[in-house]
Amino acid sequence: MAQEKKIPYKIYLEESEMPKAWYNVRADMKNKPAPLLNPGTHQPMTAEELGGVFCDELVQQELDNENAYIEIPQEIRDFYKMYRPAPLVRAYCLEEKLGTPAKIYYKFEGNNTSGSHKLNSAIAQAYYAKKQGLKGVTTETGAGQWGTALSMACSYLDLDCKVYMVKVSYEQKPFRREVMRVYGASVTPSPSMETEIGRKINAEHPGTTGSLGCAISEAVEVSVKNPGYRYVLGSVLNQVLLHQSIIGLETKAALDKYDIKPDIIIGCAGGGSNLGGLISPFMGEKLRGEADYRIIAVEPASCPSFTRGVYAYDFADTGMVCPLAKMYTLGSDFIPSANHAGGLRYHGMSPILSQLYDDGLMEAVSVEQTKVFEAAEQFARVEGILPAPESSHAIRVAIDEALKCKETGEEKTIVFGLTGTGYFDMVAYEKFHDGKMDDYIPTDEELAEYRAKLPKID
Amino acid sequence: MAQEKKIPYKIYLEESEMPKAWYNVRADMKNKPAPLLNPGTHQPMTAEELGGVFCDELVQQELDNENAYIEIPQEIRDFYKMYRPAPLVRAYCLEEKLGTPAKIYYKFEGNNTSGSHKLNSAIAQAYYAKKQGLKGVTTETGAGQWGTALSMACSYLDLDCKVYMVKVSYEQKPFRREVMRVYGASVTPSPSMETEIGRKINAEHPGTTGSLGCAISEAVEVSVKNPGYRYVLGSVLNQVLLHQSIIGLETKAALDKYDIKPDIIIGCAGGGSNLGGLISPFMGEKLRGEADYRIIAVEPASCPSFTRGVYAYDFADTGMVCPLAKMYTLGSDFIPSANHAGGLRYHGMSPILSQLYDDGLMEAVSVEQTKVFEAAEQFARVEGILPAPESSHAIRVAIDEALKCKETGEEKTIVFGLTGTGYFDMVAYEKFHDGKMDDYIPTDEELAEYRAKLPKID
């Protein structure tokens, strides 16, 4: 056995050790993720069709199931250097507090103004749009992390950025909106009266506070109707998981530097951008038979696409203008009960992760939000970082696994993704403290009703 | 000339390179800062007298003008490892945007949940209180950074923490209050009806929204009346500048690692905790004749203690229960016009910095807040970090100095302190965007009126 090096509280890679290529886990998957389908013809989307929505280089990345490594352009690597490498932190204080023999590490992605890992893909998508000579991009945002990240990237590259923000978030989170304004983005509450689909939804559901699916439809419509604009998305897509592989690659490099081999890897999962990025190089080893890891996706009990959804083709948006994706889904009309992890409220899941889950290569658990906030507060008090509600789902399960180790005496190594900070989520923490947070979980009947509305695809 | 090493975007020290002792600049000062005086007798405060307010080890540090280095206890160094070393960042993107030949570096202290450098002293003060077997500590907070930092430190050490928060901030910044609650602190709007001085102030000024000086009086009263409690303060005091020297020591170590010698060092100054910490080792070299630097304090034009105050003994608080301090002051009754840099709204200035300024060892400039927010936004868009309004005062002057270099063609090296992030200051950014921010500057007549009320000390 190699002599154990003393592990510092935080492992930072040197700039020279930062990854120079993204890793594309699809290259190592025996069962490739199902292709996106044209919503009209139900035929696989061609590069040409996708090119009307996404910019060209991103279409290539979306369709590329073969190349394991894709070089990160120098300009993006320079931008990454502004806020990366993200530290891999040894949670010494949490371990001590829990009295566990487990060794806990977390990859902290919150050290940038967007407050999350979203910036990793935002800069890539904005870069390719700029390179193609486009004027700007459109997108949707729920909780606001993705919108903020995209605003930052566009501001840096001098691209126009139009954000459709779910109306309820727009009103409840004026500060998020204001951060986007600092970065020069235009932010419109959705559904708006600016788009056809927005006017339609407003007419059909007067007073609606909006949803992610609806904001996606508006953003896509605007990109298609405005020459020089393309639509960009912060999760679910293959290209996003590719860019987010930087999380896992850095994590693996940091672990390798100290000869640490994780037993369990845990990440929260909404659309899959964080989890897919974090696990990708580890999953690659697993797919190639070089190593084995327990990989756990954590989702809210109020929006349980992995644990209670079905694996089927579904619409990505409410307006049904987007391609169909085969994924674990609750149905595109599903709107979760009020929960405070805005980034985990999507009805579907990344097609890549859906295929890996279906193949039994990873596990999934769902947790109730009061339990999540208990873990968040416990973590904040000993580790100093106030976590985002989304990230706290992973903390909950990491703590649970560490407590199991305490019972069994096993010295397992647990790695989880701490995707971001909760500075803009204090209303949620307040509700938690005041005992006003509920744990509504959809009934089987409710889920069956949404499931019945799934499109029929042969 | 040594071969120039390629400077990375961010210089992180290794854990082993982190300072093991704080540096006490007083040891190298020929003219020592004036002692605190008993407000009743006008005699220098003795250790015994100070011991009624501060815990014993901090009293020693407060009075120690001789020892240049004071060891940082291992427990505090372990806590520092949770969020330090703070990066020294090369502002490549800002330099490019400005088109300046100047080389700009900033020491970023915002990578912790308190959002600022305040945690450096909070953990030290809480540690010594715990070591002395105390039950808890009391303090005041304005903008909330200090209160949050102290809450975090106390939560970590399992100490009770009572925070008196200036009422207007308590009401305008509910999220800051909520973060303190996450860390288990009790937060009371000041002036409250819980203290004698609070009741008195409320009776004399019905409907008052409070001030820092008033919250200090309440916190001191509560500490004195409750056995097992002591008062702690986040700025002004010698002990605070001592703890904050960690900022400057790390900055200097990072610069030395790459053979970089700064020409200009810039910091924002409210009570002096950041500036005093940042400059201390550089000022030490200057005092010992080993090097020379231009050192610039930046303060708000609305609260110009250095640039328009007088160097005199004054009360530290409204209730006049605290010792008298000799400092640059505007008068303890001075309340600045609404400006959004809550951390720079104090009427006085650190006695150490006051003496250094009076001795001509540093400069000071004042800047108007709309100019500050222009700089903040420019910085955010290219460097990615959304700065606190306080920190943005230093950004303003760093940019101005870099633009002077552009005119002259000089390749000066500029280092400034980026004390924290502005996530809880979005109301201020909103006012700036909406053109609703004013730049009121006190008139000479107003300042003379406050000055006339200064205590007469022989």
PDB file of C-alpha atoms in Angstrom, chain B residues 129 133-137 159 223 226-230:
ATOM      1  CA  ALA B 129     -14.257  33.536  24.588  1.00  0.00           C
ATOM      2  CA  GLY B 133     -15.185  29.276  29.541  1.00  0.00           C
ATOM      3  CA  LEU B 134     -17.711  31.951  28.631  1.00  0.00           C
ATOM      4  CA  LYS B 135     -21.305  31.165  27.709  1.00  0.00           C
ATOM      5  CA  GLY B 136     -21.587  33.576  24.868  1.00  0.00           C
ATOM      6  CA  VAL B 137     -20.859  36.873  23.189  1.00  0.00           C
ATOM      7  CA  LEU B 159     -21.177  29.502  21.933  1.00  0.00           C
ATOM      8  CA  SER B 223     -22.573  41.764  27.876  1.00  0.00           C
ATOM      9  CA  ASN B 226     -25.005  39.030  31.861  1.00  0.00           C
ATOM     10  CA  PRO B 227     -22.424  36.910  33.676  1.00  0.00           C
ATOM     11  CA  GLY B 228     -20.531  34.664  31.281  1.00  0.00           C
ATOM     12  CA  TYR B 229     -20.894  37.059  28.335  1.00  0.00           C
ATOM     13  CA  ARG B 230     -18.433  39.440  26.732  1.00  0.00           C
TER      14      ARG B 230
END
